[in-house]
Coordinates of C-alpha atoms (C1' of nucleotides) in Angstrom, one line a residue:
Chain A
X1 CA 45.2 79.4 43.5
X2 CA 41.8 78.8 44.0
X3 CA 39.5 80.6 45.7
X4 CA 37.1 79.7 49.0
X5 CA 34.6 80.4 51.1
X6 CA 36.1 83.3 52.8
X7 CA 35.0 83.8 56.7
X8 CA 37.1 86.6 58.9
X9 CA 35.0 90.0 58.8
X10 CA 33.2 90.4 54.9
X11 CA 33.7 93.8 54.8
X12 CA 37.3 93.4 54.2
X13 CA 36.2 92.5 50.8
X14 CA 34.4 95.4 49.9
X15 CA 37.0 97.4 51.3
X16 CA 39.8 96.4 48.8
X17 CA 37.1 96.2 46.4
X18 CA 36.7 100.0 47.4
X19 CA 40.1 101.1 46.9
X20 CA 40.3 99.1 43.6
X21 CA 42.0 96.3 44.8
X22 CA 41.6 92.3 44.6
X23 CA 40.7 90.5 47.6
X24 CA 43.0 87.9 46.6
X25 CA 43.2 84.5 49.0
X26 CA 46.7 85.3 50.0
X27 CA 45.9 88.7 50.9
X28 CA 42.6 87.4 53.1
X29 CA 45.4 84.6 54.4
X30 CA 47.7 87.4 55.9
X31 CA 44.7 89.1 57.6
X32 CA 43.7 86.2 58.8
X33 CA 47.0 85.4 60.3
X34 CA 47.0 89.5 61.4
X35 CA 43.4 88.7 63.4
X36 CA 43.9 85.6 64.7
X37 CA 46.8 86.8 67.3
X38 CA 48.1 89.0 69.8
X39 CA 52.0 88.8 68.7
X40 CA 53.7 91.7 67.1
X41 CA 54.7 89.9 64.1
X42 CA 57.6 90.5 62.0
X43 CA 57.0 89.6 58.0
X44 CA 58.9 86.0 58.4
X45 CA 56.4 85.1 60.9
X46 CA 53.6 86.3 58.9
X47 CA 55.2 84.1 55.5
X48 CA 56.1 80.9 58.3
X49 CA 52.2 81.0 59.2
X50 CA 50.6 81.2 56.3
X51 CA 52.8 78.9 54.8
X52 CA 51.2 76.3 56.7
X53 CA 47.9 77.0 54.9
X54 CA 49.3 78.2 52.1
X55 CA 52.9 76.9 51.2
X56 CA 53.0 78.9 47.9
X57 CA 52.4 82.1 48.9
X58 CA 56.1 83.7 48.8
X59 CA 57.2 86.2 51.3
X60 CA 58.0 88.6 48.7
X61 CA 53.8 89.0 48.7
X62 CA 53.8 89.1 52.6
X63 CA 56.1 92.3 51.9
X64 CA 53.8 94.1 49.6
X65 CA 50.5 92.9 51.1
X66 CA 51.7 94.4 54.3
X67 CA 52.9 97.7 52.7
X68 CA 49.6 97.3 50.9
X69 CA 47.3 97.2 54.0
X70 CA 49.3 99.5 56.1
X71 CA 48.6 102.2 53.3
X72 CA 44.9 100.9 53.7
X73 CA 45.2 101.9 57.5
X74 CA 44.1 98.3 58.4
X75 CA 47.4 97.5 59.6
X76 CA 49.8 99.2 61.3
X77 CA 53.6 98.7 61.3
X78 CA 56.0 99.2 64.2
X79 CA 59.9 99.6 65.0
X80 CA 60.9 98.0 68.5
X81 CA 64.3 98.7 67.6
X82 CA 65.4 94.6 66.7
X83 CA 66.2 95.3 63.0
X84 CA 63.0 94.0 61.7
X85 CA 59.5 95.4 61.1
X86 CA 56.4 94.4 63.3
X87 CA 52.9 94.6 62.3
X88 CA 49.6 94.3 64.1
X89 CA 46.2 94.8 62.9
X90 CA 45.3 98.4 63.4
X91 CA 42.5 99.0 65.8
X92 CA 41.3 102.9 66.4
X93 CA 41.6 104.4 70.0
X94 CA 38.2 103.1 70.4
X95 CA 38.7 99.6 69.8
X96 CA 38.7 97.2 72.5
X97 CA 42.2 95.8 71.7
X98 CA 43.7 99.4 71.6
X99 CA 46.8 99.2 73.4
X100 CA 49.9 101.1 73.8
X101 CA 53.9 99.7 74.4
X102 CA 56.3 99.4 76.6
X103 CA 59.6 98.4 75.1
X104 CA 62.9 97.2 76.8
X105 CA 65.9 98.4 75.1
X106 CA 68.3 95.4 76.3
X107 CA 66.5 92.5 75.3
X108 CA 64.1 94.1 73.0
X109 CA 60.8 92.5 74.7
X110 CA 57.4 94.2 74.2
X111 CA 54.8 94.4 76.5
X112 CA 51.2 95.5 75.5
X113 CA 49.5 97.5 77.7
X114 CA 46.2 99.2 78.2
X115 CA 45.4 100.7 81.4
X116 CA 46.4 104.3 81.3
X117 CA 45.2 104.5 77.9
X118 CA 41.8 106.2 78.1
X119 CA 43.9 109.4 79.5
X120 CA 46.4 108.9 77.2
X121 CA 43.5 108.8 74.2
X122 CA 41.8 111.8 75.4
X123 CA 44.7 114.1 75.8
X124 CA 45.8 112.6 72.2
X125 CA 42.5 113.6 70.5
X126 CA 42.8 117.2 71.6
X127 CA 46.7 117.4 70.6
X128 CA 45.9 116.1 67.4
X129 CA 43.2 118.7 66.9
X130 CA 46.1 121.3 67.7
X131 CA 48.2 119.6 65.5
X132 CA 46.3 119.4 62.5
X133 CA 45.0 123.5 62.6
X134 CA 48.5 124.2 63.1
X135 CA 49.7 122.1 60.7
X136 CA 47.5 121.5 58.1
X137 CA 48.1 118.2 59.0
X138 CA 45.5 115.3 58.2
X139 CA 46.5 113.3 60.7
X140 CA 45.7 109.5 60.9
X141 CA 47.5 108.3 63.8
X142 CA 49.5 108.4 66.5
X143 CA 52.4 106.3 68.1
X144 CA 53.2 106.4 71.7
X145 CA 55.9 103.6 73.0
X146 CA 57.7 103.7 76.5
X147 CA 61.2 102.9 76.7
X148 CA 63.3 100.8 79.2
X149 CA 64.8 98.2 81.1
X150 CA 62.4 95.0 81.8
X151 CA 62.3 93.3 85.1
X152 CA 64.5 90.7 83.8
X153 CA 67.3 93.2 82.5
X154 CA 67.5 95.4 85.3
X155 CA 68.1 93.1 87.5
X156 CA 70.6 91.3 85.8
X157 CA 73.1 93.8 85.0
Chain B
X1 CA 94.5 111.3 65.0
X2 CA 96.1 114.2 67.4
X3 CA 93.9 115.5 70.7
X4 CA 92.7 119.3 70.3
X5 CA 91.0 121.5 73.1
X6 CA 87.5 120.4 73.2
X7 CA 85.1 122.8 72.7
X8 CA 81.1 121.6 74.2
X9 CA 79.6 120.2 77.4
X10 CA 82.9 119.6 79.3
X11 CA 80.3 117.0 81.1
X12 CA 80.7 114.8 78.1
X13 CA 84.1 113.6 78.8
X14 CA 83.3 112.6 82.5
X15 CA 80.4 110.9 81.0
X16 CA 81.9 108.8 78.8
X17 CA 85.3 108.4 82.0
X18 CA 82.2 107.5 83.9
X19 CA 81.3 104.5 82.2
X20 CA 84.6 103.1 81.2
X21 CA 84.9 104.7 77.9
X22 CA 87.0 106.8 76.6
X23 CA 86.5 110.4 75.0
X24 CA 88.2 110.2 71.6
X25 CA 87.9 112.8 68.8
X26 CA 85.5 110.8 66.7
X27 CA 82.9 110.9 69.2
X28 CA 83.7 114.1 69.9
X29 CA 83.2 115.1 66.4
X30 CA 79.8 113.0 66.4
X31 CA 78.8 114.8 69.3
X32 CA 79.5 118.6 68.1
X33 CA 77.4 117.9 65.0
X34 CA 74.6 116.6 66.5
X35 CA 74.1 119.5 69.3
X36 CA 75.0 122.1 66.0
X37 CA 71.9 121.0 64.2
X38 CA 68.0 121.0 65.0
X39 CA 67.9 118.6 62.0
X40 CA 66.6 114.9 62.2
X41 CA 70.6 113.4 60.8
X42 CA 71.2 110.0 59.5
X43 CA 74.4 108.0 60.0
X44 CA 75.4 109.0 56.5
X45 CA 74.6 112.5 57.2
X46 CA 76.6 112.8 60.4
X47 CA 79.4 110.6 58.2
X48 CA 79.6 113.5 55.8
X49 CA 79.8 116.3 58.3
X50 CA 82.0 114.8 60.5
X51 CA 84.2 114.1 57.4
X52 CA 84.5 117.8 56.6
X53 CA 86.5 118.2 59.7
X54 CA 87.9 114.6 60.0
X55 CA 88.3 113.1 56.7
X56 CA 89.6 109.9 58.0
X57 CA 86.6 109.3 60.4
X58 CA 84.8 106.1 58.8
X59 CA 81.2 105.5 58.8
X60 CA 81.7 102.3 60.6
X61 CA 82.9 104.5 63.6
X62 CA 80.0 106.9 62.9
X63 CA 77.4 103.9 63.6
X64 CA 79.7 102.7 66.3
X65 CA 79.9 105.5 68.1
X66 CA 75.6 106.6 67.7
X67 CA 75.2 102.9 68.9
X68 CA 77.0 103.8 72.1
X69 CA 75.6 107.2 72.4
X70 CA 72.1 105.7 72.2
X71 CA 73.2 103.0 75.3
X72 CA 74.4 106.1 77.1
X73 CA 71.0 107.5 76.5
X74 CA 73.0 111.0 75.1
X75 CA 71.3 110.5 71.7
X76 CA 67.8 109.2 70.7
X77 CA 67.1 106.8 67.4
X78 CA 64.0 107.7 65.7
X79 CA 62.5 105.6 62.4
X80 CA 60.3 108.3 60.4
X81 CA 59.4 105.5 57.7
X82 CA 62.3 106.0 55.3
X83 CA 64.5 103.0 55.7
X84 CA 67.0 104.8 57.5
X85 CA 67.5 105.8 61.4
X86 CA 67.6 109.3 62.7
X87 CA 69.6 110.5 65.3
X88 CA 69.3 113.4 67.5
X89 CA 70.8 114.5 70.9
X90 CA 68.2 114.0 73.6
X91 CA 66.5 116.3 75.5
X92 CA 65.0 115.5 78.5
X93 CA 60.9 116.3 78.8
X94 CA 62.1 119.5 80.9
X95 CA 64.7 120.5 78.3
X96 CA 64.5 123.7 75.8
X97 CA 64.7 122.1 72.8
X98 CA 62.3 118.8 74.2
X99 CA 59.9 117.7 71.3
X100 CA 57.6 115.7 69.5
X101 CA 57.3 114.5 65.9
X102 CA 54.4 114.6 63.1
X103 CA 55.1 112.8 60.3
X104 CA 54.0 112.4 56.7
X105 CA 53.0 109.1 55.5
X106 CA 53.3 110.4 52.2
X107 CA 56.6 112.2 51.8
X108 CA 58.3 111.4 55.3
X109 CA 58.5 115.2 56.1
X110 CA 58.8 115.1 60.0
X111 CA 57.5 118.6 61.7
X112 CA 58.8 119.0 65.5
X113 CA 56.3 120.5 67.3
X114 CA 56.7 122.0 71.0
X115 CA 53.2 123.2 71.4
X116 CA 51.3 120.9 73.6
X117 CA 54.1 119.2 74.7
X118 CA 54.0 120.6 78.4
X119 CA 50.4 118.5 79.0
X120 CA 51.9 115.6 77.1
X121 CA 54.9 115.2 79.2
X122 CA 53.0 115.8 82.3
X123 CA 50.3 112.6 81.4
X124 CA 53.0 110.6 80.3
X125 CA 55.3 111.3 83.8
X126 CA 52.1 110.0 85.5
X127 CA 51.8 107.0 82.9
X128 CA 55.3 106.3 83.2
X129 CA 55.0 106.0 87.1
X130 CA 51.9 103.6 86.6
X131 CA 53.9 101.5 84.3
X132 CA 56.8 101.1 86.1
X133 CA 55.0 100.0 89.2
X134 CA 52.7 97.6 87.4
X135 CA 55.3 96.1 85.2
X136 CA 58.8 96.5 87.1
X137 CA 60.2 98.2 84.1
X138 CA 62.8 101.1 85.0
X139 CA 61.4 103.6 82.3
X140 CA 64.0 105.7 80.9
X141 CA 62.6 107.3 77.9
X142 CA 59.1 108.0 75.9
X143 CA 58.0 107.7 72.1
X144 CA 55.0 110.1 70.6
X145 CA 54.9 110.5 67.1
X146 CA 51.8 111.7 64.9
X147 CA 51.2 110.1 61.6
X148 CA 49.3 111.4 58.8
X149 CA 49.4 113.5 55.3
X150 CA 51.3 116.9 55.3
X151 CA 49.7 120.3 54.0
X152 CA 51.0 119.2 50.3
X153 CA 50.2 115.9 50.5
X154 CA 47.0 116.0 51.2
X155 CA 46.2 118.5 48.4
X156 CA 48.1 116.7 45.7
X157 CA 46.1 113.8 46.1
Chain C
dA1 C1' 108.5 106.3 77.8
dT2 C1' 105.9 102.0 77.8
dA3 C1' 102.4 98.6 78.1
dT4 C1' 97.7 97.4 77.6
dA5 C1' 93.3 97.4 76.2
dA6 C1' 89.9 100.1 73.9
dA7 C1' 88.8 102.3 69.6
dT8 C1' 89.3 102.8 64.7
dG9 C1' 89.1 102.2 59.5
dA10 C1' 88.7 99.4 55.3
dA11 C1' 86.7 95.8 53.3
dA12 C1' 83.7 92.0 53.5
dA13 C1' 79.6 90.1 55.2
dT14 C1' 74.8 90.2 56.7
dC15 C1' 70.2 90.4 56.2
dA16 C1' 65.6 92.8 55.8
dT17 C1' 63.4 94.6 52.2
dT18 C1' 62.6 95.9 47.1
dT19 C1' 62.8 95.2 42.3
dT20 C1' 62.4 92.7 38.0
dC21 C1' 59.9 90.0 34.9
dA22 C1' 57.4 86.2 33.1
dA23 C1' 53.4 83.5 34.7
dT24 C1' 48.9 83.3 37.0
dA25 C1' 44.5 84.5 38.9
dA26 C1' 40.5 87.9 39.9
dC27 C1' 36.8 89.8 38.0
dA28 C1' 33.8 92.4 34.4
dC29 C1' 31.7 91.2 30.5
dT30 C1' 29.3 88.2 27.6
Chain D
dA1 C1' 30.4 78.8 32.0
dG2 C1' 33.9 81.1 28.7
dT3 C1' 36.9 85.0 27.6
dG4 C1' 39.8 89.2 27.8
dT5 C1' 41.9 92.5 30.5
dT6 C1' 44.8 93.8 34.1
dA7 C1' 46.2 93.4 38.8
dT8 C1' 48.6 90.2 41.4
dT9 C1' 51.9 86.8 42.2
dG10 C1' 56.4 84.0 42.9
dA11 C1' 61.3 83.2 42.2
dA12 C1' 65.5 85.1 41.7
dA13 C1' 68.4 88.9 41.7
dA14 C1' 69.4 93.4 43.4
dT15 C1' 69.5 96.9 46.9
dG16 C1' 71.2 99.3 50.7
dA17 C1' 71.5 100.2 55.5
dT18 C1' 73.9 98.3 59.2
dT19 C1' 77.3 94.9 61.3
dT20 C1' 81.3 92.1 61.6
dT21 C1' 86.1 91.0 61.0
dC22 C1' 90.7 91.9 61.8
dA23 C1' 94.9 94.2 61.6
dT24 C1' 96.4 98.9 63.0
dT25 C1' 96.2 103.0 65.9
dT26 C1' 95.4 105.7 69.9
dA27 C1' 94.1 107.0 74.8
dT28 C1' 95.5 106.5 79.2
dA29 C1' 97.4 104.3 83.5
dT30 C1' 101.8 103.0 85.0

DNA sequence: ATATAAATGAAAATCATTTTCAATAACACT
DNA sequence: AGTGTTATTGAAAATGATTTTCATTTATAT
């Protein structure tokens, strides 16, 4: 497979580069897809988009690139509970996408949110300084997801 | 399988008349394991230890029976990372033995912690009220796990 | 006791994810 | 630009947790 002109952010580059990894184009392809979107995206959905760019990228690489940059920290992965995994780009507590979710347990929809957050940030930062004297954690993240019925559900059954 | 005395919340057996179900030995069983242990069980876990009692109780039932414990909101379903679902009774945020989660990236080790919980549940009651009004969600539980590298993770590499 | 529907167990099916392995591509070095 | 080394890739097969199927059993109302 050839190799372009890559745009998206450059450091990505030097960041595999970093870790001792390839910046390979179907690698930059699933980050592209990753940055370029909103969704929580299973790994199908990340193998059906780039497909369209790049139909011989196999979803077998989608797998490991994701395990890949979820190791990295650049992505992280999440469980809503529908028998596959989701994965967004990971942005910090400081990022401006930073967002938290609410997930209904009947019909599995997500909704991102982000008011509330800063609160929930700022108590988070001192828990994990607890945490990790406690602990001897080094701790890298957090996850915080609300549970429930949607607007739909509950007022359908 | 034959009816004993049942030993436990007597409350469970109006629970489960409550919503149309009935109280059979299996879940029982289920049940008396998972309020005898502070451990984070899997299905197959719960399978064997039930088994020692009830050898005929098959691990279909076992994932049958967490499935509808879960909808009853009597037991929570946690994913640490490891491919397979853990299960533990839930406790409310004003129960004894309420918690939170840090978990290794590296080794999956999950540490409960119950220090800093009481702020925690006290921003998240006030998130959870925001939420619901904004989005019309009827909020019935809440997720906070920590991620990062345990004590001997961290040193070994 | 009996009827009825819910619950169960064994085996088979499902399906997301991983592994295997030979072929290919990225990059360091000329 | 050409070459060698090694990471990366893709296709197919394997894995393994969870679900489904279906005939049998059990709880409970009558």
């Amino acid at each position: 497979m050839r190799s372009r002109h890559m745009g998206g952010p450059p450091w990505w580059h030097g960041r595999f580069r970093g870790c001792g990894y390839r910046f390979t184009v179907p690698r930059q392809a699933i980050l592209d897809v990753l940055s370029g979107t909103l969704k929580h995206l299973s790994a199908e959905d990340i193998y059906f988009a780039v497909h369209k760019t790049y139909p011989n990228v196999g979803l077998t690489t989608v797998y490991r690139t994701l395990e890949l940059l979820v190791h990295m920290g650049l992505v992280f992965k999440f469980d809503f509970g529908d028998g596959r995994a989701r994965y967004e780009l990971s942005e910090g507590p400081k990022g401006a996408r930073h967002h938290h979710h609410l997930v209904c347990t009947s019909c599995n929809r997500v909704v991102d949110y982000t008011d509330f957050i800063d609160e929930e940030v700022e108590l988070l930062g001192r828990t994990e300084k607890g945490l990790s004297d406690k602990f001897n954690f080094k701790i890298t993240n957090h996850l915080i997801q609300f549970y429930g019925l949607c607007d739909k559900c509950r007022n359908s059954q």
